[in-house]
Amino acid sequence: DEFISSPPRKTVRFGGTLTEILLKYEKGDTTDFELLKHQLSDPDIKDAQIINWLHEFRASVAYLTKELEQLVNILLKLPWLRRSREVVEEYLGFLGNLVSAQTVHLRPCLRMIVSQFVPPRITIREDDVDISDSDDDDENISENFDTCHRALQTVARYVPSTPQFLMPILVEFFPFINKSERTLECYVHNLLRVTVYLPTLRLQILELIIEKLLKLDVSTPQQDIEDAEETANNCASEEKSTEEGLFDMEEDEDRKGNKVVSPSAERMAHPLAERLDILMTILFSYIKDVCHVDGKLDISNTKDLYRDLVSVFDKLILPTHASCHVQYFMFYICSFKLGLAEAFLDHLWKKLQDPNNPSVIRQTAGSYIGSFLARAKFIPIVTVKACLDLLVNWLHKYIDNQDTGANAYCDVALHGPFYSTCQAVFYTLIFRHKQLLDGNLRKGLSYLQSLNFERIVMCQLNPLKICIPSVVNLFAAITRKYQLVFCYTIIERNNRQFIPVVRSGTGGDLVQTCTNPLDSFFPFDPYILKRSKKTIDPMYQFWEELSAEDLENLKKPIKKGTSEDEDDDFLKGETPQNDGVVEIAPNSYESNTRSPVSSIGSPADCYVPYPL
């Protein structure tokens, strides 16, 4: 009954079979050809019609030469993705036949597939005006993406040179950063899926994605993100206070029983930061999935991905000044295995000590070493000591070579890598001195004394004058407490030599003091993107605020023979709750004190009074 009642499949022919129509076209008879194009372009074309035409086209691909490019383009615009399974399978078969017989159409086929890597747009027009243009929340979008990847794999199977033609197209179709979060999310996710079945493209695709992420990152300074969050929180508080009293007591009680986290609590207030957060979450997930097979770390996969990521790091991240978040892909992959973290440190160390590298690259490598050693919880103290030994020995050799030369004076342009290394050592000591002294205070002190900080601090190159004041002040306090070196005389002398810089502006003359002549930054300062920070926080060493009591204790030297049990709160990492909390500057490359809202960053630009 079903067969009898169903209508026959529509087959419309203009003057015969497809082959006949194409032969007539070659002889100059275009009537049937134009009708064919018209039917294929019909927005109301039925599934059965598409299947019939595709079946015939598959048998006639030999005729679809360069001269019939216009007809092929119409075929590539057929709405095949959102059709029945039969249409999809027939279309995939057609694509395979087309590219294998006529490679001249490879690029248009690839462009058609890649154009489907983002959600379709729905445009609503009224009186020739677009009143709505938004992403289509198609519930089958995931299935459509799967089909696109099947199509790409089909083409790649028939044409081995597909990767070299595909990469420029992937670059061309990358959405602008002002496109919707969903568009960017889908495109990046699909790019990363391509690396799974076209591994030769992985390095280039990672470069492309990280380059775009880097542009987002440097377009959204950390201070702008924090300001946007503060403004949003203030607005939310005002709205909340306005709404109070609108609900009766019973409803309020019901609400208290069910704590619901608002989805907006996960969103970043800054629109570009929101995009960056989503894309960083995808990148972290990709790294985890590639490196783990069935929940276990796959060493071979991890090493291969590490090599690609280090290559991207060298090419894009290292030359970029003051990016805030993107570099954390290296932090994350290094957390999987200590060997990777040590390999990364060794890689940076080679960059730092190689005199053939530009000075700015060597300085940045020094900043990465210091920040990585200080912030990565997964790096054991044994590795920290090994790195300190390397860095400090290099500093002493540098001093040996300079002390007798004509350049033995304080100059950032001449000795940038030296100052950057000094700052890395000081910064590491500030964060790690508790662990270095843990367990056996006498042994720990003996190790720190062996580093001979006094010679570094007192040398003609005067590193305390160049390093960031917040780092210098805490280093001076800690080294004085353990009687390693007395820095305050030099700090006082340096302060007297500072020459203020006067700049004229619209509001009158502004007197500034350059507190960061190195123009240095700490690349692993706190990560503040809400979603993706959940991946980083468990392995991240936060700086604990110094209370007034901690600062007071730092002024008291350790007496000889003191037992380890008499360690002060600062060394134990405890933060007593009292009112005398010192603010902490979140961006350590700016030494000016910030508001408490942003007090989650690097060591405070605190003032430890000079001892009398």
Coordinates of C-alpha atoms in Angstrom, one line a residue:
D1 CA 0.0 0.0 0.0
E2 CA 2.8 2.4 0.9
F3 CA 4.5 1.8 -2.4
I4 CA 1.3 2.3 -4.4
S5 CA 0.3 5.5 -2.5
S6 CA 3.7 7.1 -2.7
P7 CA 4.3 9.5 -5.6
P8 CA 6.9 8.6 -8.3
R9 CA 10.4 10.2 -7.8
K10 CA 10.6 13.4 -9.7
T11 CA 12.9 13.2 -12.7
V12 CA 12.9 16.2 -14.9
R13 CA 14.8 15.9 -18.1
F14 CA 15.4 18.7 -20.7
G15 CA 16.1 17.1 -24.0
G16 CA 17.5 13.8 -22.7
T17 CA 20.2 12.6 -20.2
L18 CA 22.8 14.8 -18.6
T19 CA 25.4 13.5 -21.0
E20 CA 23.3 14.6 -23.9
I21 CA 22.7 18.0 -22.4
L22 CA 26.5 18.6 -21.9
L23 CA 27.3 17.4 -25.4
K24 CA 24.7 19.8 -26.9
Y25 CA 26.2 22.6 -24.8
E26 CA 29.6 21.8 -26.3
K27 CA 28.1 22.2 -29.8
G28 CA 26.6 25.6 -28.8
D29 CA 23.1 24.6 -28.0
T30 CA 22.6 26.1 -24.5
T31 CA 18.9 26.0 -24.0
D32 CA 18.7 22.7 -22.1
F33 CA 21.9 23.7 -20.2
E34 CA 20.4 26.9 -18.9
L35 CA 17.3 25.0 -17.8
L36 CA 19.5 22.5 -16.0
K37 CA 21.3 25.3 -14.2
H38 CA 17.9 26.9 -13.3
Q39 CA 16.6 23.7 -11.8
L40 CA 19.8 23.0 -9.8
S41 CA 19.6 26.6 -8.4
D42 CA 16.0 26.2 -7.3
P43 CA 15.8 26.9 -3.5
D44 CA 12.8 24.4 -3.4
I45 CA 14.6 21.5 -5.0
K46 CA 13.6 18.2 -3.5
D47 CA 15.8 15.5 -2.1
A48 CA 14.8 13.0 -4.8
Q49 CA 15.8 15.5 -7.5
I50 CA 19.2 16.2 -6.0
I51 CA 19.9 12.4 -5.7
N52 CA 18.9 11.8 -9.3
W53 CA 21.0 14.7 -10.6
L54 CA 24.0 13.7 -8.4
H55 CA 23.8 10.1 -9.6
E56 CA 24.0 11.3 -13.2
F57 CA 26.8 13.8 -12.5
R58 CA 28.9 11.1 -10.8
A59 CA 28.7 9.1 -14.1
S60 CA 29.6 12.2 -16.2
V61 CA 32.4 13.8 -14.2
A62 CA 34.7 13.4 -17.2
Y63 CA 32.7 16.2 -18.9
L64 CA 33.0 18.6 -16.0
T65 CA 36.1 20.3 -17.2
K66 CA 37.4 23.8 -16.5
E67 CA 35.0 25.2 -19.1
L68 CA 32.0 24.0 -17.0
E69 CA 33.3 25.7 -13.8
Q70 CA 30.1 27.7 -13.5
L71 CA 28.0 24.5 -13.4
V72 CA 30.3 23.0 -10.8
N73 CA 30.0 26.1 -8.6
I74 CA 26.2 25.7 -8.7
L75 CA 26.6 22.0 -7.7
L76 CA 28.9 23.1 -4.8
K77 CA 26.2 25.5 -3.6
L78 CA 23.5 22.8 -3.3
P79 CA 22.1 22.7 0.2
W80 CA 23.3 19.1 0.8
L81 CA 24.3 19.3 4.5
R82 CA 20.8 19.7 5.9
R83 CA 19.2 17.1 3.8
S84 CA 18.4 13.4 4.2
R85 CA 21.1 10.8 4.8
E86 CA 20.7 9.6 1.2
V87 CA 21.5 13.0 -0.2
V88 CA 24.5 13.4 2.0
E89 CA 26.0 10.0 1.0
E90 CA 25.3 10.7 -2.7
Y91 CA 27.0 14.1 -2.4
L92 CA 30.1 12.7 -0.7
G93 CA 30.3 10.1 -3.5
F94 CA 30.0 12.9 -6.1
L95 CA 32.8 15.0 -4.4
G96 CA 35.1 12.0 -4.4
N97 CA 34.5 11.3 -8.1
L98 CA 34.8 15.0 -9.0
V99 CA 38.2 15.7 -7.4
S100 CA 39.7 12.4 -8.5
A101 CA 38.7 13.0 -12.2
Q102 CA 39.0 16.8 -12.3
T103 CA 41.6 18.1 -9.8
V104 CA 41.1 21.6 -11.3
H105 CA 38.0 21.8 -9.1
L106 CA 39.9 20.9 -5.9
R107 CA 40.1 24.5 -4.5
P108 CA 36.4 25.3 -5.0
C109 CA 35.5 22.0 -3.2
L110 CA 37.8 22.7 -0.3
R111 CA 36.4 26.3 0.0
M112 CA 32.9 24.9 0.0
I113 CA 33.7 22.5 2.9
V114 CA 35.6 25.0 5.0
S115 CA 32.9 27.6 4.6
Q116 CA 30.7 25.1 6.6
F117 CA 33.0 25.2 9.6
V118 CA 30.9 28.0 11.2
P119 CA 27.3 28.0 12.1
P120 CA 25.0 29.4 9.3
R121 CA 23.7 32.9 9.7
I122 CA 19.9 33.6 9.9
T123 CA 19.1 37.0 8.4
I124 CA 15.6 38.5 8.9
R125 CA 14.8 41.3 6.5
E126 CA 12.1 43.9 6.7
D127 CA 11.7 46.5 4.0
D128 CA 15.1 45.7 2.6
V129 CA 16.7 46.2 6.0
D130 CA 18.5 43.5 8.1
I131 CA 16.7 43.6 11.4
S132 CA 18.3 40.4 12.8
D133 CA 21.5 38.6 11.9
S134 CA 22.4 35.8 14.3
D135 CA 23.9 32.3 14.5
D136 CA 21.5 29.5 13.7
D137 CA 21.1 27.4 16.8
D138 CA 20.6 24.3 14.7
E139 CA 20.4 21.2 17.0
N140 CA 22.1 19.2 14.2
I141 CA 25.1 21.5 13.9
S142 CA 27.4 18.9 15.5
E143 CA 26.3 16.3 13.0
N144 CA 26.8 18.7 10.2
F145 CA 30.4 19.4 11.3
D146 CA 31.0 15.6 11.4
T147 CA 29.8 15.4 7.8
C148 CA 32.0 18.3 6.7
H149 CA 35.0 16.4 8.1
R150 CA 34.0 13.3 6.3
A151 CA 33.8 15.3 3.1
L152 CA 37.3 16.7 3.8
Q153 CA 38.7 13.2 4.5
T154 CA 37.1 11.9 1.3
V155 CA 38.7 14.6 -0.8
A156 CA 42.1 14.1 1.0
R157 CA 41.9 10.4 0.3
Y158 CA 41.5 10.9 -3.5
V159 CA 44.0 13.9 -3.8
P160 CA 47.1 13.4 -1.6
S161 CA 48.2 17.0 -2.2
T162 CA 45.1 18.3 -0.4
P163 CA 46.9 19.7 2.7
Q164 CA 49.0 22.2 0.7
F165 CA 45.9 23.6 -1.0
L166 CA 43.8 23.5 2.2
M167 CA 46.0 25.6 4.5
P168 CA 45.7 28.9 2.6
I169 CA 41.9 28.4 2.6
L170 CA 41.9 27.8 6.4
V171 CA 43.8 31.0 6.9
E172 CA 41.5 32.9 4.5
F173 CA 38.2 31.7 6.2
F174 CA 39.3 32.4 9.8
P175 CA 36.6 34.7 11.2
F176 CA 37.4 38.2 12.3
I177 CA 37.8 38.6 16.1
N178 CA 34.7 40.8 16.2
K179 CA 32.5 37.9 15.0
S180 CA 30.3 36.1 17.6
E181 CA 31.9 33.9 20.2
R182 CA 30.0 30.9 18.8
T183 CA 31.4 31.5 15.3
L184 CA 35.0 31.7 16.6
E185 CA 34.5 28.7 18.9
C186 CA 33.1 26.5 16.1
Y187 CA 35.8 27.4 13.6
V188 CA 38.7 26.9 16.0
H189 CA 37.2 23.6 17.2
N190 CA 36.9 22.4 13.6
L191 CA 40.5 23.5 12.7
L192 CA 41.8 21.4 15.6
R193 CA 39.7 18.4 14.4
V194 CA 41.5 18.7 11.0
T195 CA 44.9 18.1 12.7
V196 CA 43.7 14.7 13.8
Y197 CA 43.3 13.2 10.3
L198 CA 45.7 15.6 8.5
P199 CA 48.7 15.6 11.0
T200 CA 51.0 17.2 8.5
L201 CA 49.0 20.4 9.0
R202 CA 49.1 20.4 12.8
L203 CA 52.0 22.8 13.3
Q204 CA 50.6 25.3 10.7
I205 CA 47.1 25.1 12.2
L206 CA 48.5 25.6 15.8
E207 CA 50.5 28.6 14.5
L208 CA 47.4 30.1 12.9
I209 CA 45.2 29.6 16.0
I210 CA 47.8 30.9 18.5
E211 CA 48.6 33.9 16.3
K212 CA 44.9 34.9 16.3
L213 CA 44.7 34.2 20.1
L214 CA 47.8 36.4 20.6
K215 CA 46.1 39.3 18.7
L216 CA 43.1 39.0 21.0
D217 CA 45.4 38.8 24.1
V218 CA 47.4 41.9 23.3
S219 CA 44.2 43.8 22.4
T220 CA 42.9 43.2 25.9
P221 CA 45.4 44.4 28.6
Q222 CA 44.9 42.9 32.0
Q223 CA 43.9 46.2 33.5
D224 CA 41.1 46.7 30.9
I225 CA 39.7 43.2 31.8
E226 CA 39.8 44.0 35.5
D227 CA 38.2 47.4 35.0
A228 CA 35.4 45.8 32.9
E229 CA 34.8 43.2 35.6
E230 CA 34.7 45.8 38.3
T231 CA 32.2 47.9 36.4
A232 CA 30.1 44.9 35.7
N233 CA 30.2 43.9 39.4
N234 CA 29.2 47.4 40.5
C235 CA 26.2 47.4 38.0
A236 CA 25.1 44.0 39.2
S237 CA 25.3 45.1 42.9
E238 CA 23.2 48.2 42.1
E239 CA 20.6 46.0 40.2
K240 CA 20.5 43.6 43.1
S241 CA 19.9 46.3 45.7
T242 CA 17.1 47.8 43.5
E243 CA 15.4 44.4 43.3
E244 CA 15.4 43.9 47.1
G245 CA 12.0 43.9 48.6
L246 CA 10.3 43.0 45.3
F247 CA 9.9 39.4 46.5
D248 CA 8.0 38.3 49.6
M249 CA 9.7 36.5 52.5
E250 CA 8.6 33.0 51.5
E251 CA 10.0 33.3 48.0
D252 CA 13.3 34.6 49.5
E253 CA 13.5 31.5 51.8
D254 CA 12.9 29.2 48.8
R255 CA 15.7 30.9 46.9
K256 CA 18.2 30.5 49.8
G257 CA 17.7 26.8 49.7
N258 CA 18.7 26.4 46.1
K259 CA 21.9 28.1 45.2
V260 CA 22.1 28.5 41.5
V261 CA 25.2 29.7 39.8
S262 CA 24.2 32.2 37.1
P263 CA 25.6 31.5 33.6
S264 CA 26.6 35.1 33.5
A265 CA 28.9 34.5 36.4
E266 CA 31.1 32.5 34.0
R267 CA 31.1 35.2 31.3
M268 CA 33.8 37.8 31.1
A269 CA 32.5 41.4 31.0
H270 CA 35.1 42.4 28.4
P271 CA 33.8 41.1 25.0
L272 CA 37.3 40.3 23.6
A273 CA 38.3 38.7 26.9
E274 CA 35.1 36.5 26.6
R275 CA 36.2 35.3 23.2
L276 CA 39.8 34.6 24.4
D277 CA 38.5 32.7 27.4
I278 CA 36.3 30.4 25.2
L279 CA 39.2 29.8 22.7
M280 CA 41.8 29.1 25.5
T281 CA 39.4 26.6 27.0
I282 CA 39.2 24.8 23.7
L283 CA 43.0 24.8 23.3
F284 CA 43.5 23.4 26.7
S285 CA 41.0 20.6 26.0
Y286 CA 42.7 19.8 22.8
I287 CA 46.1 19.5 24.5
K288 CA 44.7 17.3 27.1
D289 CA 42.9 15.0 24.6
V290 CA 45.9 14.6 22.3
C291 CA 48.3 13.8 25.2
H292 CA 45.9 11.3 26.9
V293 CA 44.7 8.0 25.5
D294 CA 42.0 6.2 27.6
G295 CA 42.8 8.5 30.5
K296 CA 46.5 7.7 30.5
L297 CA 49.3 10.0 29.4
D298 CA 50.7 8.9 26.0
I299 CA 54.4 9.8 26.1
S300 CA 54.9 9.6 22.3
N301 CA 51.8 11.8 21.5
T302 CA 52.8 14.3 24.3
K303 CA 56.4 14.6 23.0
D304 CA 55.3 15.2 19.5
L305 CA 52.8 17.9 20.5
Y306 CA 55.3 19.5 22.9
R307 CA 57.8 19.9 20.0
D308 CA 55.1 21.6 17.9
L309 CA 54.0 23.9 20.7
V310 CA 57.7 24.9 21.5
S311 CA 58.1 25.7 17.8
V312 CA 55.1 28.0 17.9
F313 CA 56.3 29.5 21.2
D314 CA 59.6 30.4 19.7
K315 CA 58.1 31.9 16.6
L316 CA 55.1 33.8 18.1
I317 CA 55.1 34.0 21.9
L318 CA 58.8 34.8 22.7
P319 CA 59.0 37.9 20.5
T320 CA 55.7 39.2 21.8
H321 CA 55.9 41.6 24.7
A322 CA 53.6 41.4 27.6
S323 CA 51.0 38.9 26.5
C324 CA 48.9 37.8 29.5
H325 CA 47.3 34.5 28.8
V326 CA 48.2 32.7 25.6
Q327 CA 51.6 31.5 26.8
Y328 CA 49.9 29.3 29.4
F329 CA 49.6 26.6 26.8
M330 CA 53.2 25.8 27.5
F331 CA 52.6 26.0 31.3
Y332 CA 49.8 23.5 30.9
I333 CA 51.5 20.9 28.7
C334 CA 54.6 21.0 31.0
S335 CA 52.4 20.1 33.9
F336 CA 51.8 16.6 32.5
K337 CA 55.3 15.3 33.1
L338 CA 58.4 16.8 34.9
G339 CA 60.6 15.9 32.0
L340 CA 58.6 18.3 29.8
A341 CA 59.0 21.1 32.3
E342 CA 62.7 20.5 32.6
A343 CA 63.0 20.4 28.8
F344 CA 61.2 23.7 28.5
L345 CA 63.5 25.3 31.2
D346 CA 66.5 23.9 29.3
H347 CA 65.2 25.4 26.1
L348 CA 64.8 28.8 27.7
W349 CA 68.2 28.5 29.3
K350 CA 69.8 27.9 25.9
K351 CA 68.0 31.0 24.5
L352 CA 69.2 33.1 27.4
Q353 CA 72.9 32.2 27.3
D354 CA 73.3 32.2 23.5
P355 CA 75.0 35.6 22.6
N356 CA 73.9 35.1 19.0
N357 CA 70.2 35.7 20.0
P358 CA 68.9 39.3 20.1
S359 CA 69.2 40.9 23.5
V360 CA 65.4 41.3 23.8
I361 CA 64.8 37.6 23.2
R362 CA 67.4 36.7 25.8
Q363 CA 65.8 39.0 28.3
T364 CA 62.4 37.6 27.7
A365 CA 63.7 34.0 28.1
G366 CA 65.1 35.1 31.5
S367 CA 61.7 36.5 32.5
Y368 CA 60.0 33.2 31.5
I369 CA 62.5 31.1 33.5
G370 CA 62.0 33.2 36.7
S371 CA 58.2 33.3 36.3
F372 CA 58.0 29.6 35.5
L373 CA 60.2 28.5 38.5
A374 CA 58.2 30.8 40.8
R375 CA 54.7 29.9 39.7
A376 CA 54.6 26.2 38.6
K377 CA 53.7 24.1 41.6
F378 CA 54.6 20.9 39.7
I379 CA 58.3 21.9 39.6
P380 CA 60.0 20.3 42.6
I381 CA 62.6 22.1 44.7
V382 CA 65.4 19.9 43.4
T383 CA 64.8 21.3 39.9
V384 CA 64.5 24.9 41.3
K385 CA 67.9 24.5 42.9
A386 CA 69.5 23.0 39.7
C387 CA 68.2 26.0 37.8
L388 CA 69.4 28.5 40.4
D389 CA 72.8 27.0 40.3
L390 CA 72.9 27.4 36.5
L391 CA 71.7 31.0 36.6
V392 CA 73.8 32.1 39.4
N393 CA 77.0 30.5 38.0
W394 CA 76.3 32.2 34.7
L395 CA 75.9 35.6 36.6
H396 CA 79.3 35.1 38.4
K397 CA 81.0 34.3 35.1
Y398 CA 79.4 37.3 33.5
I399 CA 80.7 39.5 36.3
D400 CA 84.2 37.9 36.0
N401 CA 84.2 38.9 32.3
Q402 CA 82.9 42.4 32.8
D403 CA 84.5 43.7 36.0
T404 CA 87.8 44.4 34.4
G405 CA 86.4 45.6 31.1
A406 CA 85.5 49.1 29.8
N407 CA 81.8 48.3 30.0
A408 CA 81.7 47.5 33.7
Y409 CA 79.0 50.0 34.6
C410 CA 75.2 50.0 35.0
D411 CA 73.7 50.1 31.5
V412 CA 70.5 48.2 30.4
A413 CA 71.4 48.4 26.7
L414 CA 74.7 46.7 27.3
H415 CA 73.8 44.2 30.0
G416 CA 70.1 43.5 29.5
P417 CA 70.3 39.7 29.7
F418 CA 72.4 40.0 32.9
Y419 CA 69.8 42.1 34.6
S420 CA 66.9 39.9 33.4
T421 CA 68.7 36.9 34.8
C422 CA 69.3 38.7 38.2
Q423 CA 65.6 39.5 38.3
A424 CA 64.7 35.9 37.5
V425 CA 66.9 34.7 40.4
F426 CA 65.5 37.3 42.9
Y427 CA 61.9 36.5 41.9
T428 CA 62.5 32.8 42.2
L429 CA 64.0 33.2 45.7
I430 CA 61.1 35.4 46.8
F431 CA 58.6 32.6 45.9
R432 CA 60.7 29.6 46.8
H433 CA 62.8 30.6 49.8
K434 CA 60.4 28.8 52.2
Q435 CA 60.9 25.5 50.4
L436 CA 64.6 26.0 50.0
L437 CA 64.9 26.4 53.8
D438 CA 62.3 23.8 54.6
G439 CA 63.2 20.6 56.6
N440 CA 66.7 21.7 57.5
L441 CA 67.3 25.4 58.1
R442 CA 71.0 25.1 58.5
K443 CA 71.5 23.1 55.3
G444 CA 69.2 25.5 53.4
L445 CA 71.1 28.6 54.7
S446 CA 74.3 27.0 53.7
Y447 CA 73.0 26.4 50.2
L448 CA 71.8 30.0 49.9
Q449 CA 75.1 31.3 51.2
S450 CA 76.9 29.3 48.6
L451 CA 75.2 31.3 45.8
N452 CA 77.1 34.4 46.9
F453 CA 74.4 36.9 46.4
E454 CA 76.6 39.6 47.9
R455 CA 79.0 39.5 45.0
I456 CA 76.1 39.9 42.5
V457 CA 74.4 42.7 44.4
M458 CA 77.7 44.6 45.0
C459 CA 79.1 44.3 41.5
Q460 CA 79.7 47.4 39.3
L461 CA 76.7 46.5 37.1
N462 CA 74.4 47.3 40.1
P463 CA 71.4 45.0 39.3
L464 CA 69.4 46.4 42.2
K465 CA 69.1 49.7 40.3
I466 CA 67.6 48.1 37.2
C467 CA 65.3 45.4 38.6
I468 CA 61.7 46.1 39.5
P469 CA 61.4 47.8 42.9
S470 CA 58.8 45.4 44.2
V471 CA 61.1 42.5 43.6
V472 CA 64.2 44.4 44.9
N473 CA 62.4 45.3 48.2
L474 CA 61.3 41.8 49.0
F475 CA 64.6 40.3 48.0
A476 CA 66.4 42.8 50.2
A477 CA 64.1 42.0 53.2
I478 CA 64.5 38.2 52.8
T479 CA 68.2 38.2 52.3
R480 CA 68.7 40.6 55.2
K481 CA 66.6 38.3 57.5
Y482 CA 68.8 35.4 56.7
Q483 CA 72.0 37.5 56.7
L484 CA 72.8 36.6 53.1
V485 CA 73.4 40.2 51.9
F486 CA 72.6 43.7 53.1
C487 CA 71.0 45.5 50.2
Y488 CA 69.7 48.7 51.8
T489 CA 72.8 50.8 51.5
I490 CA 72.8 50.2 47.7
I491 CA 69.1 50.8 47.4
E492 CA 69.4 54.1 49.3
R493 CA 72.3 55.2 47.0
N494 CA 70.3 54.2 43.9
N495 CA 67.3 56.1 45.1
R496 CA 69.4 59.3 45.5
Q497 CA 70.7 58.9 41.9
F498 CA 67.2 58.5 40.3
I499 CA 66.6 61.4 38.0
P500 CA 62.9 62.2 37.6
V501 CA 61.6 62.5 34.0
V502 CA 59.5 65.6 33.3
R503 CA 56.9 65.2 30.6
S504 CA 54.6 68.0 29.4
G505 CA 50.9 67.2 28.9
T506 CA 47.6 68.9 28.6
G507 CA 47.2 68.9 32.4
G508 CA 50.6 70.5 33.0
D509 CA 54.0 69.0 33.6
L510 CA 54.1 65.4 34.9
V511 CA 57.1 64.2 36.9
Q512 CA 57.7 60.5 36.4
T513 CA 60.4 58.1 37.7
C514 CA 61.3 55.2 35.5
T515 CA 60.8 52.2 37.8
N516 CA 61.1 49.5 35.1
P517 CA 64.1 50.4 32.9
L518 CA 64.3 46.7 31.7
D519 CA 60.7 47.0 30.5
S520 CA 60.4 43.5 31.9
F521 CA 57.2 41.5 32.7
F522 CA 56.4 38.3 34.4
P523 CA 54.7 36.1 31.8
F524 CA 53.0 33.8 34.3
D525 CA 51.4 36.5 36.4
P526 CA 47.9 35.4 37.5
Y527 CA 45.5 34.1 34.9
I528 CA 42.2 35.9 35.1
L529 CA 40.0 34.4 32.4
K530 CA 37.1 32.8 34.3
R531 CA 36.5 29.5 32.4
S532 CA 40.0 28.5 31.4
K533 CA 41.5 29.5 34.7
K534 CA 39.9 26.4 36.2
T535 CA 42.5 24.4 34.2
I536 CA 45.4 26.5 35.5
D537 CA 44.6 27.3 39.1
P538 CA 45.2 23.8 40.6
M539 CA 48.9 23.8 39.4
Y540 CA 49.5 27.5 40.0
Q541 CA 51.4 29.1 42.9
F542 CA 49.6 32.2 44.0
W543 CA 51.3 35.0 45.9
E544 CA 50.0 35.4 49.4
E545 CA 49.4 38.9 50.7
L546 CA 51.9 40.2 53.2
S547 CA 50.4 41.4 56.4
A548 CA 51.9 44.1 58.6
E549 CA 53.1 41.3 61.0
D550 CA 54.9 39.5 58.1
L551 CA 56.6 42.8 57.2
E552 CA 57.6 43.3 60.8
N553 CA 59.1 39.8 61.0
L554 CA 61.1 40.3 57.8
K555 CA 62.9 43.1 59.6
K556 CA 64.0 40.7 62.4
P557 CA 67.2 38.9 61.4
I558 CA 67.4 35.1 62.1
K559 CA 69.8 34.6 65.0
K560 CA 72.6 32.0 64.6
G561 CA 71.5 28.7 65.9
T562 CA 67.8 29.4 65.5
S563 CA 65.8 26.2 65.1
E564 CA 63.5 25.6 62.2
D565 CA 60.5 25.6 64.5
E566 CA 61.0 29.3 65.2
D567 CA 60.3 30.2 61.5
D568 CA 58.0 33.2 61.1
D569 CA 54.6 33.3 59.5
F570 CA 55.9 34.6 56.2
L571 CA 58.1 31.6 55.7
K572 CA 55.3 29.2 56.7
G573 CA 53.1 30.8 54.0
E574 CA 50.5 31.8 56.6
T575 CA 48.7 35.0 56.2
P576 CA 47.4 36.3 59.6
Q577 CA 44.1 38.0 59.3
N578 CA 44.6 41.6 60.5
D579 CA 43.9 45.0 59.3
G580 CA 47.4 45.9 58.2
V581 CA 47.4 44.1 54.8
V582 CA 49.6 45.7 52.2
E583 CA 48.2 46.0 48.7
I584 CA 49.6 43.9 45.9
A585 CA 50.2 45.0 42.4
P586 CA 48.7 42.5 40.0
N587 CA 50.9 43.5 37.0
S588 CA 54.4 43.2 38.2
Y589 CA 55.7 45.2 35.3
E590 CA 53.9 48.3 36.8
S591 CA 55.3 49.0 40.2
N592 CA 52.6 51.6 41.2
T593 CA 50.4 50.3 43.9
R594 CA 46.9 49.2 42.7
S595 CA 43.5 49.1 44.3
P596 CA 42.6 46.1 46.5
V597 CA 40.2 44.9 43.7
S598 CA 43.2 43.7 41.7
S599 CA 45.3 42.5 44.5
I600 CA 46.0 39.0 43.2
G601 CA 49.2 39.5 41.3
S602 CA 52.9 39.3 41.9
P603 CA 54.8 40.4 45.0
A604 CA 53.6 43.7 46.5
D605 CA 55.3 46.9 45.6
C606 CA 55.6 47.1 49.4
Y607 CA 57.9 49.3 51.3
V608 CA 60.0 47.6 53.9
P609 CA 61.5 50.3 56.1
Y610 CA 65.3 50.4 56.1
P611 CA 66.7 49.2 59.4
L612 CA 68.5 51.8 61.4

